[in-house]
Coordinates of C-alpha atoms in Angstrom, one line a residue:
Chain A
X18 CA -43.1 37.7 16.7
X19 CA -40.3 39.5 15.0
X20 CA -39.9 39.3 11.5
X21 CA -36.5 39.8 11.5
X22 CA -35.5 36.7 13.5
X23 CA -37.7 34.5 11.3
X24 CA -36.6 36.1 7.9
X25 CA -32.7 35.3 9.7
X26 CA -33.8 31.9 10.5
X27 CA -35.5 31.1 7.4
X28 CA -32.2 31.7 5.7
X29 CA -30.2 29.5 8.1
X30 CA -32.8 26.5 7.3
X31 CA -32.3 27.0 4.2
X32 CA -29.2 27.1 4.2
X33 CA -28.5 23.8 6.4
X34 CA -31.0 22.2 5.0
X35 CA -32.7 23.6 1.4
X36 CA -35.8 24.0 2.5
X37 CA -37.0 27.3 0.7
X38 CA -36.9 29.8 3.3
X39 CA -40.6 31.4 1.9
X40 CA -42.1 27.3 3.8
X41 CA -40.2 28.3 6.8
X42 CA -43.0 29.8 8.6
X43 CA -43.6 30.6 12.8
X44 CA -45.8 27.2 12.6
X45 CA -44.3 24.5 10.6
X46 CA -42.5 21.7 12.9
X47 CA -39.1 21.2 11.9
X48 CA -39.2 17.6 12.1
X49 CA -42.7 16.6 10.7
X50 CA -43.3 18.9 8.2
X51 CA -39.6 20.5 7.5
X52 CA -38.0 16.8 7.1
X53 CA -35.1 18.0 9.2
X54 CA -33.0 15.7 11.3
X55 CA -31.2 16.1 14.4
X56 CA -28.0 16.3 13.2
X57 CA -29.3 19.4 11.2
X58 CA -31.1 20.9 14.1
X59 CA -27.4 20.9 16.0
X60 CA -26.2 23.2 12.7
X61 CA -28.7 25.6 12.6
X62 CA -28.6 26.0 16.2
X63 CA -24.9 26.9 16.0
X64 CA -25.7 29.0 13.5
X65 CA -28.5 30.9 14.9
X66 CA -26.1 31.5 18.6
X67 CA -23.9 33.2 16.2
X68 CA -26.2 35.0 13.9
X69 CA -28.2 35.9 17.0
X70 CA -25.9 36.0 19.9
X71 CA -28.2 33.9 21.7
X72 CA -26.9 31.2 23.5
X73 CA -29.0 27.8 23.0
X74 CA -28.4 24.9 25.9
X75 CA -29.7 21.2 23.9
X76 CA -32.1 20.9 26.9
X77 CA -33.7 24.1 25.0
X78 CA -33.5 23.2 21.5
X79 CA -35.5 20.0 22.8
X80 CA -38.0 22.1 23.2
X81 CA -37.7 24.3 20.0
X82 CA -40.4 21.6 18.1
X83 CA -42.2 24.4 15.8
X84 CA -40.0 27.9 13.7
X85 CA -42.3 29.8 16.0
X86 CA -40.9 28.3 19.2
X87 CA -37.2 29.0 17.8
X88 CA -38.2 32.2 16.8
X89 CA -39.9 32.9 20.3
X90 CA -36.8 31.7 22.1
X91 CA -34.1 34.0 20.0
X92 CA -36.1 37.0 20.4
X93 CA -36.9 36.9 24.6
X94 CA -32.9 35.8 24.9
X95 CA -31.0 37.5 22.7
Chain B
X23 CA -19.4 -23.5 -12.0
X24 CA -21.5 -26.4 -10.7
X25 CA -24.6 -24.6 -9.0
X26 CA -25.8 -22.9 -12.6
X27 CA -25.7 -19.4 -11.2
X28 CA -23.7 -17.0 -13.4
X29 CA -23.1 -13.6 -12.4
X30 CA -23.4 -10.7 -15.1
X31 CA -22.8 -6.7 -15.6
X32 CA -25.9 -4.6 -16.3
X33 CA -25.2 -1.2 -15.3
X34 CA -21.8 1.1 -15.4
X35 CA -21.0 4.1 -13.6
X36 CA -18.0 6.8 -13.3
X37 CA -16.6 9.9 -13.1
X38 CA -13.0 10.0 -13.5
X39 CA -10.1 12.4 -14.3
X40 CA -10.7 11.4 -18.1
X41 CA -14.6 12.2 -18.0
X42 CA -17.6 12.7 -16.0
X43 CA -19.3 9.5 -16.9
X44 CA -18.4 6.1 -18.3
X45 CA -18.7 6.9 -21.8
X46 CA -16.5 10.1 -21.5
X47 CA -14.2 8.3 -20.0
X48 CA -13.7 5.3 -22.4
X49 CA -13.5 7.8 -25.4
X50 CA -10.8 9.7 -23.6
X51 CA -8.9 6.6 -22.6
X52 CA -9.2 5.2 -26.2
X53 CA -8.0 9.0 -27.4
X54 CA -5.0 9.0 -25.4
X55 CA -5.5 11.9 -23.6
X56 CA -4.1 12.4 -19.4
X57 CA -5.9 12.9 -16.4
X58 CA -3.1 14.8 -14.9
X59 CA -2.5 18.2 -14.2
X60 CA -1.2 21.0 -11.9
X61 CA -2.5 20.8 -8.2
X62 CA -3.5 24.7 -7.5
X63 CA -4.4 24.2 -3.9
X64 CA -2.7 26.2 -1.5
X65 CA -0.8 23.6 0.7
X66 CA 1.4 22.3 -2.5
X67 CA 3.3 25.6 -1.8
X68 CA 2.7 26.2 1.8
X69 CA 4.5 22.8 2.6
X70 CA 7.1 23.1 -0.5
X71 CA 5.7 19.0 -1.5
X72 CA 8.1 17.5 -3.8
X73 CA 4.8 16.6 -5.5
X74 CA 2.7 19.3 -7.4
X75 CA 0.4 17.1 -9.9
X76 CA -2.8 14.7 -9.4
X77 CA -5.2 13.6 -11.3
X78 CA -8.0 15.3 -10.8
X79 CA -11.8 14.8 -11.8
X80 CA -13.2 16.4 -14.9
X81 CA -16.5 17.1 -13.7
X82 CA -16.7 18.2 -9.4
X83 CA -19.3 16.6 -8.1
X84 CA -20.6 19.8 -6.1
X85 CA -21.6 20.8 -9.7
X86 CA -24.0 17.3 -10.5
X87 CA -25.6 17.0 -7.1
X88 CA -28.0 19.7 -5.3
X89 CA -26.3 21.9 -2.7
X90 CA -27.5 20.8 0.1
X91 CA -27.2 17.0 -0.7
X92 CA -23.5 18.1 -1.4
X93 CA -22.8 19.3 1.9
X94 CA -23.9 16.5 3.8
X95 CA -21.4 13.9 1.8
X96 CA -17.7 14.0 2.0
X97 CA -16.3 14.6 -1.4
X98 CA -15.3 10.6 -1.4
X99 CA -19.4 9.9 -0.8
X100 CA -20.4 12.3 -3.6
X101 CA -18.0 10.3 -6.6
X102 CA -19.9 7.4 -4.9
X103 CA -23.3 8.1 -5.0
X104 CA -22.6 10.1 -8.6
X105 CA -21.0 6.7 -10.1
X106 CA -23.5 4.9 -8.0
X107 CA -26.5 7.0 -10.2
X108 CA -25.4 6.3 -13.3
X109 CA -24.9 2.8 -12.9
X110 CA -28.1 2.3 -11.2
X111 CA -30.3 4.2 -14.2
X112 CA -27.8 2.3 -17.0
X113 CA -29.1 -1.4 -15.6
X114 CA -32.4 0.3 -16.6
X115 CA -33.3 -0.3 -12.9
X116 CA -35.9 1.7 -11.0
X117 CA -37.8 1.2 -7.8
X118 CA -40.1 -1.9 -8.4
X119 CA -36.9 -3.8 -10.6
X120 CA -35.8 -6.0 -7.5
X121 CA -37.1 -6.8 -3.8
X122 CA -35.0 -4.5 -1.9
X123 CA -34.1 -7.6 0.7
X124 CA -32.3 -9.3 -2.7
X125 CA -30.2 -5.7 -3.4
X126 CA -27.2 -5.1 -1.8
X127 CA -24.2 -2.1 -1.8
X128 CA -20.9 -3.0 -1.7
X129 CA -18.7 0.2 -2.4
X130 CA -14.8 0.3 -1.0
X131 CA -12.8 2.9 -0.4
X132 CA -9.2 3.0 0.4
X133 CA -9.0 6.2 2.9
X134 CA -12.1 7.3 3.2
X135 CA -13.0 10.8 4.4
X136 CA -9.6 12.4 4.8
X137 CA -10.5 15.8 3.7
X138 CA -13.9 15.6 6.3
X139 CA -11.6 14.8 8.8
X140 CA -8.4 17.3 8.1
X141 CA -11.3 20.3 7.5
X142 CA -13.5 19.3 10.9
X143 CA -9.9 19.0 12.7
X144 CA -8.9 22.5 11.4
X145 CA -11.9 23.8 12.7
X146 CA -11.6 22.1 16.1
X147 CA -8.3 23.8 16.2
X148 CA -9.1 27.6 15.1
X149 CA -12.8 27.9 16.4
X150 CA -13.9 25.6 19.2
X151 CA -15.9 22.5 19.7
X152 CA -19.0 24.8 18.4
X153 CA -17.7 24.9 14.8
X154 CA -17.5 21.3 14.7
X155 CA -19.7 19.4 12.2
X156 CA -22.6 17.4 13.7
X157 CA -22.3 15.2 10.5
X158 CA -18.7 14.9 10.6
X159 CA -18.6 11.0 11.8
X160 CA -21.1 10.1 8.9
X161 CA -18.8 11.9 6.6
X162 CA -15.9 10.5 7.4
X163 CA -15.6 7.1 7.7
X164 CA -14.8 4.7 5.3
X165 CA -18.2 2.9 4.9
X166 CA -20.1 6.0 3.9
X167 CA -19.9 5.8 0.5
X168 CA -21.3 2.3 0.7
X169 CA -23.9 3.5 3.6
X170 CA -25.2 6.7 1.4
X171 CA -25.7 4.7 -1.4
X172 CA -27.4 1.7 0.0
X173 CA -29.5 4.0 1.6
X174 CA -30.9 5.9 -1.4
X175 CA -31.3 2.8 -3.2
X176 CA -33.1 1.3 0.4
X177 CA -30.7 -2.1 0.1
X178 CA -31.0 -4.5 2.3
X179 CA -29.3 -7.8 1.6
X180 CA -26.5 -5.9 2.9
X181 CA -24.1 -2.9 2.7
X182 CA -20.8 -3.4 3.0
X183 CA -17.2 -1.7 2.4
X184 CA -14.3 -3.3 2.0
X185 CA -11.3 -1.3 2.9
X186 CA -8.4 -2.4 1.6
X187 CA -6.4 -0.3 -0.1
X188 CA -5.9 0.3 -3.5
X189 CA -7.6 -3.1 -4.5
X190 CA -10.6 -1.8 -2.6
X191 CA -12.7 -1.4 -5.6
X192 CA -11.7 -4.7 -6.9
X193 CA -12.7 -6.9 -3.3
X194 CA -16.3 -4.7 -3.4
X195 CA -17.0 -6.8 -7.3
X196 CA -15.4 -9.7 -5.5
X197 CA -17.9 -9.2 -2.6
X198 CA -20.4 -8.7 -4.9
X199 CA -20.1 -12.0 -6.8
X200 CA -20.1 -14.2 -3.7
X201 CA -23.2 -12.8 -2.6
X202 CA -25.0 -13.7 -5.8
X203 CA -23.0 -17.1 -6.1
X204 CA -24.0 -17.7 -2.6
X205 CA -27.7 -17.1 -3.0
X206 CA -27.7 -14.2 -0.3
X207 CA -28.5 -11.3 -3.2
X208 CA -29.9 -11.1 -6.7
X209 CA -28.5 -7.4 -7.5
X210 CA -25.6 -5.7 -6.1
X211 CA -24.1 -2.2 -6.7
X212 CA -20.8 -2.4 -6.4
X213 CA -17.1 -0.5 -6.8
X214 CA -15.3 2.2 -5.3
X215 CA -14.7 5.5 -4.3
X216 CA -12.2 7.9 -3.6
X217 CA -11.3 11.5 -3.4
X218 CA -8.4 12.6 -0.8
X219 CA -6.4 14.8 -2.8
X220 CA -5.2 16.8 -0.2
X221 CA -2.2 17.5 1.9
X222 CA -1.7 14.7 4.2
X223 CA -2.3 11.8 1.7
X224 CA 0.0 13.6 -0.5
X225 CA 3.0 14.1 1.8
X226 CA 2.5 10.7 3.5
X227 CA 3.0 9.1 -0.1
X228 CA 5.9 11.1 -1.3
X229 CA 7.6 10.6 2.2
X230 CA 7.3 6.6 1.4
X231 CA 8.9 7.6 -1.8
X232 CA 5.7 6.3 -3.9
X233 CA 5.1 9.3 -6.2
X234 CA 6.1 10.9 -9.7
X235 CA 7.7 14.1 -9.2
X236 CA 7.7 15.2 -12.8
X237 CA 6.1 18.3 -11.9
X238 CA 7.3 19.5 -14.8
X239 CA 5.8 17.3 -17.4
X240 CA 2.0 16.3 -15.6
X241 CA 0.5 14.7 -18.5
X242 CA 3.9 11.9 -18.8
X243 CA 4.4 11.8 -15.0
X244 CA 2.6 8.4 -15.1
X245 CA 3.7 6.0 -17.9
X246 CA 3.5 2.1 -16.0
X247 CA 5.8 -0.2 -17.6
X248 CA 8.0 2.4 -19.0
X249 CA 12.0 2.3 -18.2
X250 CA 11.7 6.4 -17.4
X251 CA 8.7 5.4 -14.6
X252 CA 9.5 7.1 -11.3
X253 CA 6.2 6.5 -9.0
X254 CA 2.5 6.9 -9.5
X255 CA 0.3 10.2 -9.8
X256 CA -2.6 10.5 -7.2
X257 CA -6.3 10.2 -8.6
X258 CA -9.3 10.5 -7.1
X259 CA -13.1 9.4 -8.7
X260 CA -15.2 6.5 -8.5
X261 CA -16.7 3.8 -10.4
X262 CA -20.0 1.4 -10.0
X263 CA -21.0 -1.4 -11.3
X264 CA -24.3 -3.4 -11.4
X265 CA -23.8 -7.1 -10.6
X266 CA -26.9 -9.6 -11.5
X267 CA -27.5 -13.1 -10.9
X268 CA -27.8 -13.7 -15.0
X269 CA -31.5 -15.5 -14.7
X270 CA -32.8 -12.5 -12.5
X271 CA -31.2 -10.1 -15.6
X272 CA -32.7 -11.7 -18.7
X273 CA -35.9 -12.2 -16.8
X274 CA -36.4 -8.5 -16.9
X275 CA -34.8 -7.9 -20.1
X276 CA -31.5 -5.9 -19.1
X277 CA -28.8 -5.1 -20.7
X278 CA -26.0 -7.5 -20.6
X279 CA -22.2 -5.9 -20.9
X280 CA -20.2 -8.8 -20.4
X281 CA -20.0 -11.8 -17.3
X282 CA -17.5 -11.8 -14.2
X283 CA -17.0 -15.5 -14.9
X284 CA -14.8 -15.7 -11.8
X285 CA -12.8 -13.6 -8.8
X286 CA -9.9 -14.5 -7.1
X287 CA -8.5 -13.3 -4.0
X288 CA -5.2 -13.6 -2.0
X289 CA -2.6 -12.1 0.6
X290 CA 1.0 -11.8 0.2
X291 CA 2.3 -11.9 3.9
X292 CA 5.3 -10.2 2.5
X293 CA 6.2 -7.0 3.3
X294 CA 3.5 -4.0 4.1
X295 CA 3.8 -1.8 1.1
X296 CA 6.5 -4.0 -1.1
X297 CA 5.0 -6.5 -3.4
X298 CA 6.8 -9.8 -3.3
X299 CA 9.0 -9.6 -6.3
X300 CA 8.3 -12.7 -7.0
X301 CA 4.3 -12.5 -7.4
X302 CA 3.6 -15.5 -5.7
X303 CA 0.3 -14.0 -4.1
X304 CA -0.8 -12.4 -7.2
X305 CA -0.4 -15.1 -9.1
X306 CA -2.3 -17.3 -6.7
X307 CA -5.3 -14.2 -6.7
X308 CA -4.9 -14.4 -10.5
X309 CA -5.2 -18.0 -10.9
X310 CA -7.9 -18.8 -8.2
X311 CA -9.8 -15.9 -10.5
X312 CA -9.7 -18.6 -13.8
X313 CA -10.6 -21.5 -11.5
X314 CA -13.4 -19.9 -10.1
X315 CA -14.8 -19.0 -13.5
X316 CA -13.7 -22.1 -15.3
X317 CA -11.3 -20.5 -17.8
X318 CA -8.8 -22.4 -19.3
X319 CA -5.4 -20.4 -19.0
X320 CA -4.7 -20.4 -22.9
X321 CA -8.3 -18.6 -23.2
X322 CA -6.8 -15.5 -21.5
X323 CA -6.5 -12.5 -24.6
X324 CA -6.2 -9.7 -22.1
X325 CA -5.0 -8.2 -18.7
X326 CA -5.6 -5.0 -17.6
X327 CA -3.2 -4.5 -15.1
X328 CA -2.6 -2.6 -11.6
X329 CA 0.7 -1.6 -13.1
X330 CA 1.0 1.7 -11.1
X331 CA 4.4 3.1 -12.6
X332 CA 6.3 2.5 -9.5
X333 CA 10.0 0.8 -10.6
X334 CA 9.2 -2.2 -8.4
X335 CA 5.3 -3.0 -8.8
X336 CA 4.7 -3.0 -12.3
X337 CA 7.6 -5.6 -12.9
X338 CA 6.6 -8.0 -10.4
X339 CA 2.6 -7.8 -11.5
X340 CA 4.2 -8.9 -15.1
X341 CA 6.2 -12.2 -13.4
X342 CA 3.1 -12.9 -11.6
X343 CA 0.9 -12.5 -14.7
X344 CA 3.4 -15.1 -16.7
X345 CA 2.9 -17.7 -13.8
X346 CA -0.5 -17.7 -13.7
X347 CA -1.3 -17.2 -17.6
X348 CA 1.3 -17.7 -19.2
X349 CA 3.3 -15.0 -21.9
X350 CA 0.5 -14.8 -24.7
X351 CA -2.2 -11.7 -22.6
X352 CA -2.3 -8.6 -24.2
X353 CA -1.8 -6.0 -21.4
X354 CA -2.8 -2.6 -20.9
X355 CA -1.9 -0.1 -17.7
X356 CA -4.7 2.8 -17.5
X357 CA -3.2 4.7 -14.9
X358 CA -1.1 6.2 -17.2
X359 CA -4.1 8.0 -18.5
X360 CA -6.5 7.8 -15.2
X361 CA -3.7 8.4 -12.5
X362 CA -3.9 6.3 -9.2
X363 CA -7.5 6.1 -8.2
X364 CA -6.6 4.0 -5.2
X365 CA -9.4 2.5 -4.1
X366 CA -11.6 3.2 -7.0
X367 CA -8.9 2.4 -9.0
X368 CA -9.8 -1.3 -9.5
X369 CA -13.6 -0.5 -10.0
X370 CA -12.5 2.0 -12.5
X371 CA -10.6 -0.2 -14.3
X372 CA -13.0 -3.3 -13.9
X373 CA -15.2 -1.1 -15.9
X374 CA -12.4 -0.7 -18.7
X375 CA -11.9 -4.4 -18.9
X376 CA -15.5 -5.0 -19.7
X377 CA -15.9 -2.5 -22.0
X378 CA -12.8 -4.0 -24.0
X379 CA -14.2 -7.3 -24.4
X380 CA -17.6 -5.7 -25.4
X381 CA -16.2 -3.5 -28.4
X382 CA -13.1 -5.8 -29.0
X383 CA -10.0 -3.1 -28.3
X384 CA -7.5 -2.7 -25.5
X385 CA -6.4 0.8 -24.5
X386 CA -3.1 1.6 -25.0
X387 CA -1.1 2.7 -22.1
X388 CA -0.3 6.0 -22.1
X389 CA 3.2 7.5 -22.2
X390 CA 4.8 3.8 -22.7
X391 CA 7.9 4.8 -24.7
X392 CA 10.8 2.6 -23.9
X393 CA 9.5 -0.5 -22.5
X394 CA 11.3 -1.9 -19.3
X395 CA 13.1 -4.8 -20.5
X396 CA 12.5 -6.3 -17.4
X397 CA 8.7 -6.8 -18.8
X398 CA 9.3 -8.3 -21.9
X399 CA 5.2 -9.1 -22.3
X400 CA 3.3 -7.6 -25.1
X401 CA 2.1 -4.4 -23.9
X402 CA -0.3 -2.4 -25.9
X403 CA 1.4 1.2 -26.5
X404 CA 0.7 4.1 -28.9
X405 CA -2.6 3.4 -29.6
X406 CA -5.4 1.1 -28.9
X407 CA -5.4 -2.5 -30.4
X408 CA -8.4 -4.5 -31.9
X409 CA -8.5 -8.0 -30.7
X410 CA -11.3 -10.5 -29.8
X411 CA -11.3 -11.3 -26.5
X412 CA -12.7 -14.4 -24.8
X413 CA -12.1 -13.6 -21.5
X414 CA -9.9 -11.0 -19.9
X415 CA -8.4 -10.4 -16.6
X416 CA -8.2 -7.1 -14.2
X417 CA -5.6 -7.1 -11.4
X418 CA -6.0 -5.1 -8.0
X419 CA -3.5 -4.8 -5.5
X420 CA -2.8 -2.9 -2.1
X421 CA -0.6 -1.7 0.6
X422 CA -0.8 -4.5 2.8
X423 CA -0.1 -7.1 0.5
X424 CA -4.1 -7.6 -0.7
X425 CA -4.6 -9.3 -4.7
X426 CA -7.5 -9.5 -5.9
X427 CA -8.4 -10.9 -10.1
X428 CA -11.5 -10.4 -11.9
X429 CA -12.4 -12.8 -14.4
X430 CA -14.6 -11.5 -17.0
X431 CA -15.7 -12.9 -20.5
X432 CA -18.3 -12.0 -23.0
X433 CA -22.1 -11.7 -22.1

């Protein structure tokens, strides 16, 4: 798993959202134990695309339940 | 009133152009200082506005709430939940204080998220559907205030948001009293918010022809009642307060400001901005306030006025005040200090009217030099005036031709 892509991530949670990007790791679920809602999930998908240059289809980030499965995702498409 | 139930203020909350808090902004208001200043945003010059001055708040909002709480509300939500705070920890209220299905929010607004909806535009414009705000619906319309709050305070008796315009704040109380005279609430947070000093709001007013242009002189650009008035200054704040069935206060021991002994409301169905000159419909809002509340006419010390500082409003809120009460009120204009909250003016200034009769002195309205002989009422100018007050009125009107009167008296 790259580091760099969950360190980037990690910043755009907390960003979006103020979760301290040190509790943003590859396991935690961004709903049940990250408290973030769907309308969130929408921003720091935009903002990953861009930060990434990944493109991310909403019948993806569906499936983008865990950091690690976002983190997965950005690194085999980008 | 025949079924026993009295409604009564425990809790106050604000953040205005005079101060970041209630008490803050009483002092300033009694210390005749202004609200008003400069506008340094870009578009005053980009559009060449004929109007360069608002009054703006003391304290931004972004600097009380966390960050990312901040950037989730529209600038008119975060005055509102601010105001909302205060008021809420001021009626010494916390989560056990009241069954949550006898609490209810009631928080107008008179525009609602304009600068959401001008920013989120902007950005559909320069940089796609992409760049878009997911939350930009929530932000933007004009029961958010009243939907944040009632959600952080989990009230649900209701959560309402009257829109109409710059007696918004007023109809919220208004709201809020016929929900505890009616038995459907014990406890109910309500006022109003607002906070769309920006470019469209600005131009759309001075096109109508509403607003000071002393550019040159900010601080006397709003002086209601004065013969050298030329239009109101746009504000932008909020103000809260908690309503209590008076049984359900004393039971737990609150705090008791003062009593909103009655409300009255009315439309003009006379002209869509103009008020009838001949204040027929506020004076009908006015007196259905005493009748509600069971004041006798002659027991009226005080009004606190809408009085805007627009040529035609203020005089016609003074013929109206004379029919309904008579020529004896004391009365007091505190937009010439606070500016035009809009639709938190009459929350605002429902706060002022209760703290007058609690500490027995009536603001003096601010730049009132040459009073409009037109007036001819005693209007308190120069500096504030001690005087007992049994009960005391606060006026709210609205484009559209909305009154609404608050009747309050002594706790």
């Amino acid at each position: 798993m790259s580091d760099n892509v969950l360190s980037g991530l990690a910043e755009i949670v907390e960003e979006v959202a103020g979760v301290a990007a040190d509790d943003v790791t590859a396991e935690k679920s961004f709903v049940d134990d990250l408290d973030i809602d769907s309308l969130s999930m929408v921003e720091i998908a935009v903002q990953a695309e861009d930060k990434f240059g990944v493109k991310i289809p909403d019948d993806e980030l569906a499936n983008l339940k865990t950091v690690g499965d976002a983190v997965n995702y950005i690194t085999s498409n980008k | 009133m025949s079924s026993g139930i009295e409604v009564v203020i425990t809790g106050l909350g604000a953040t205005t152009p005079l101060g970041g808090d209630v008490t803050s902004t009483w002092d300033a208001l009694l210390a005749g200082k202004s609200g008003v200043s400069p506008m340094t945003h870009d578009w005053v010059e980009k559009y060449d506005l004929p109007v360069k001055i608002a009054s703006q708040l003391v304290v931004d909002p972004t600097e009380v709430l966390p960050r990312v709480e901040a950037r989730r509300l529209d600038r008119s939500e975060q005055v509102a939940v601010v105001a909302s705070r205060q008021a809420w920890q001021d009626a010494g209220h916390d989560d056990d204080t009241v069954d949550r299905q006898r609490l209810a929010v009631i928080i107008g607004t008179g525009i609602g998220g304009a600068i959401t909806l001008l920013t989120q535009d902007d950005l559909l414009e320069q940089q796609g559907l992409r760049k878009v705000s997911p939350l930009t619906v929530p932000m933007l319309m004009p029961n958010g205030p009243a939907a944040h709050v009632g959600l952080e305070l989990k009230a649900q008796a209701g959560v309402h948001a009257p829109v109409s315009a710059c007696a918004s704040g007023a109809e919220a109380i208004a709201w809020g009293y016929r929900m505890i005279m009616s038995g459907e609430a014990d406890v109910v947070v309500a006022g109003g918010a607002e906070a769309c000093i920006t470019a469209i709001p600005v131009a759309g007013f001075s096109q109508a022809r509403t607003m000071s242009t002393r550019n040159d002189e900010p601080e006397k650009a709003s002086r209601p009642f004065d013969t050298a008035r030329d239009g109101f200054v746009l504000g932008e704040g909020a103000g809260i307060m908690v309503l209590e069935r008076r049984e359900f206060a004393e039971a737990r021991g609150a705090k008791i400001y003062g009593r909103l002994a009655g409300i009255g409301t009315s439309a003009d169905g006379y002209h869509i901005t103009a008020p009838d000159p001949e204040g027929v419909g506020q004076s009908r809002a006015i007196a259905a306030s005493l009748r509600s509340g069971g004041i006798d006419p002659s027991d009226v010390g005080h009004v606190n006025c809408h009085a805007t500082s627009t040529p035609v409003g203020d005089v016609a809120e003074t013929v109206a005040i004379r029919k309904a009460i008579g020529d004896h009120p004391v009365l007091t204009a505190p937009k010439g200090a606070l500016g035009h909250l809009l639709g938190a003016a009459g929350a605002v200034e429902a706060i002022v009217t209760v703290l007058s009769i609690r500490d027995g002195i009536v603001p003096q309205t601010l730049n009132l030099e040459n009073l409009d002989p037109a007036v001819s009422l005693d209007v308190v100018a120069g500096e504030p005036r001690k005087i007992k007050l049994d009960a005391a009125v606060n006026d709210s009107f609205g484009f559209g031709g909305h009154n609404v009167a608050l009747a309050f008296t002594p706790a």
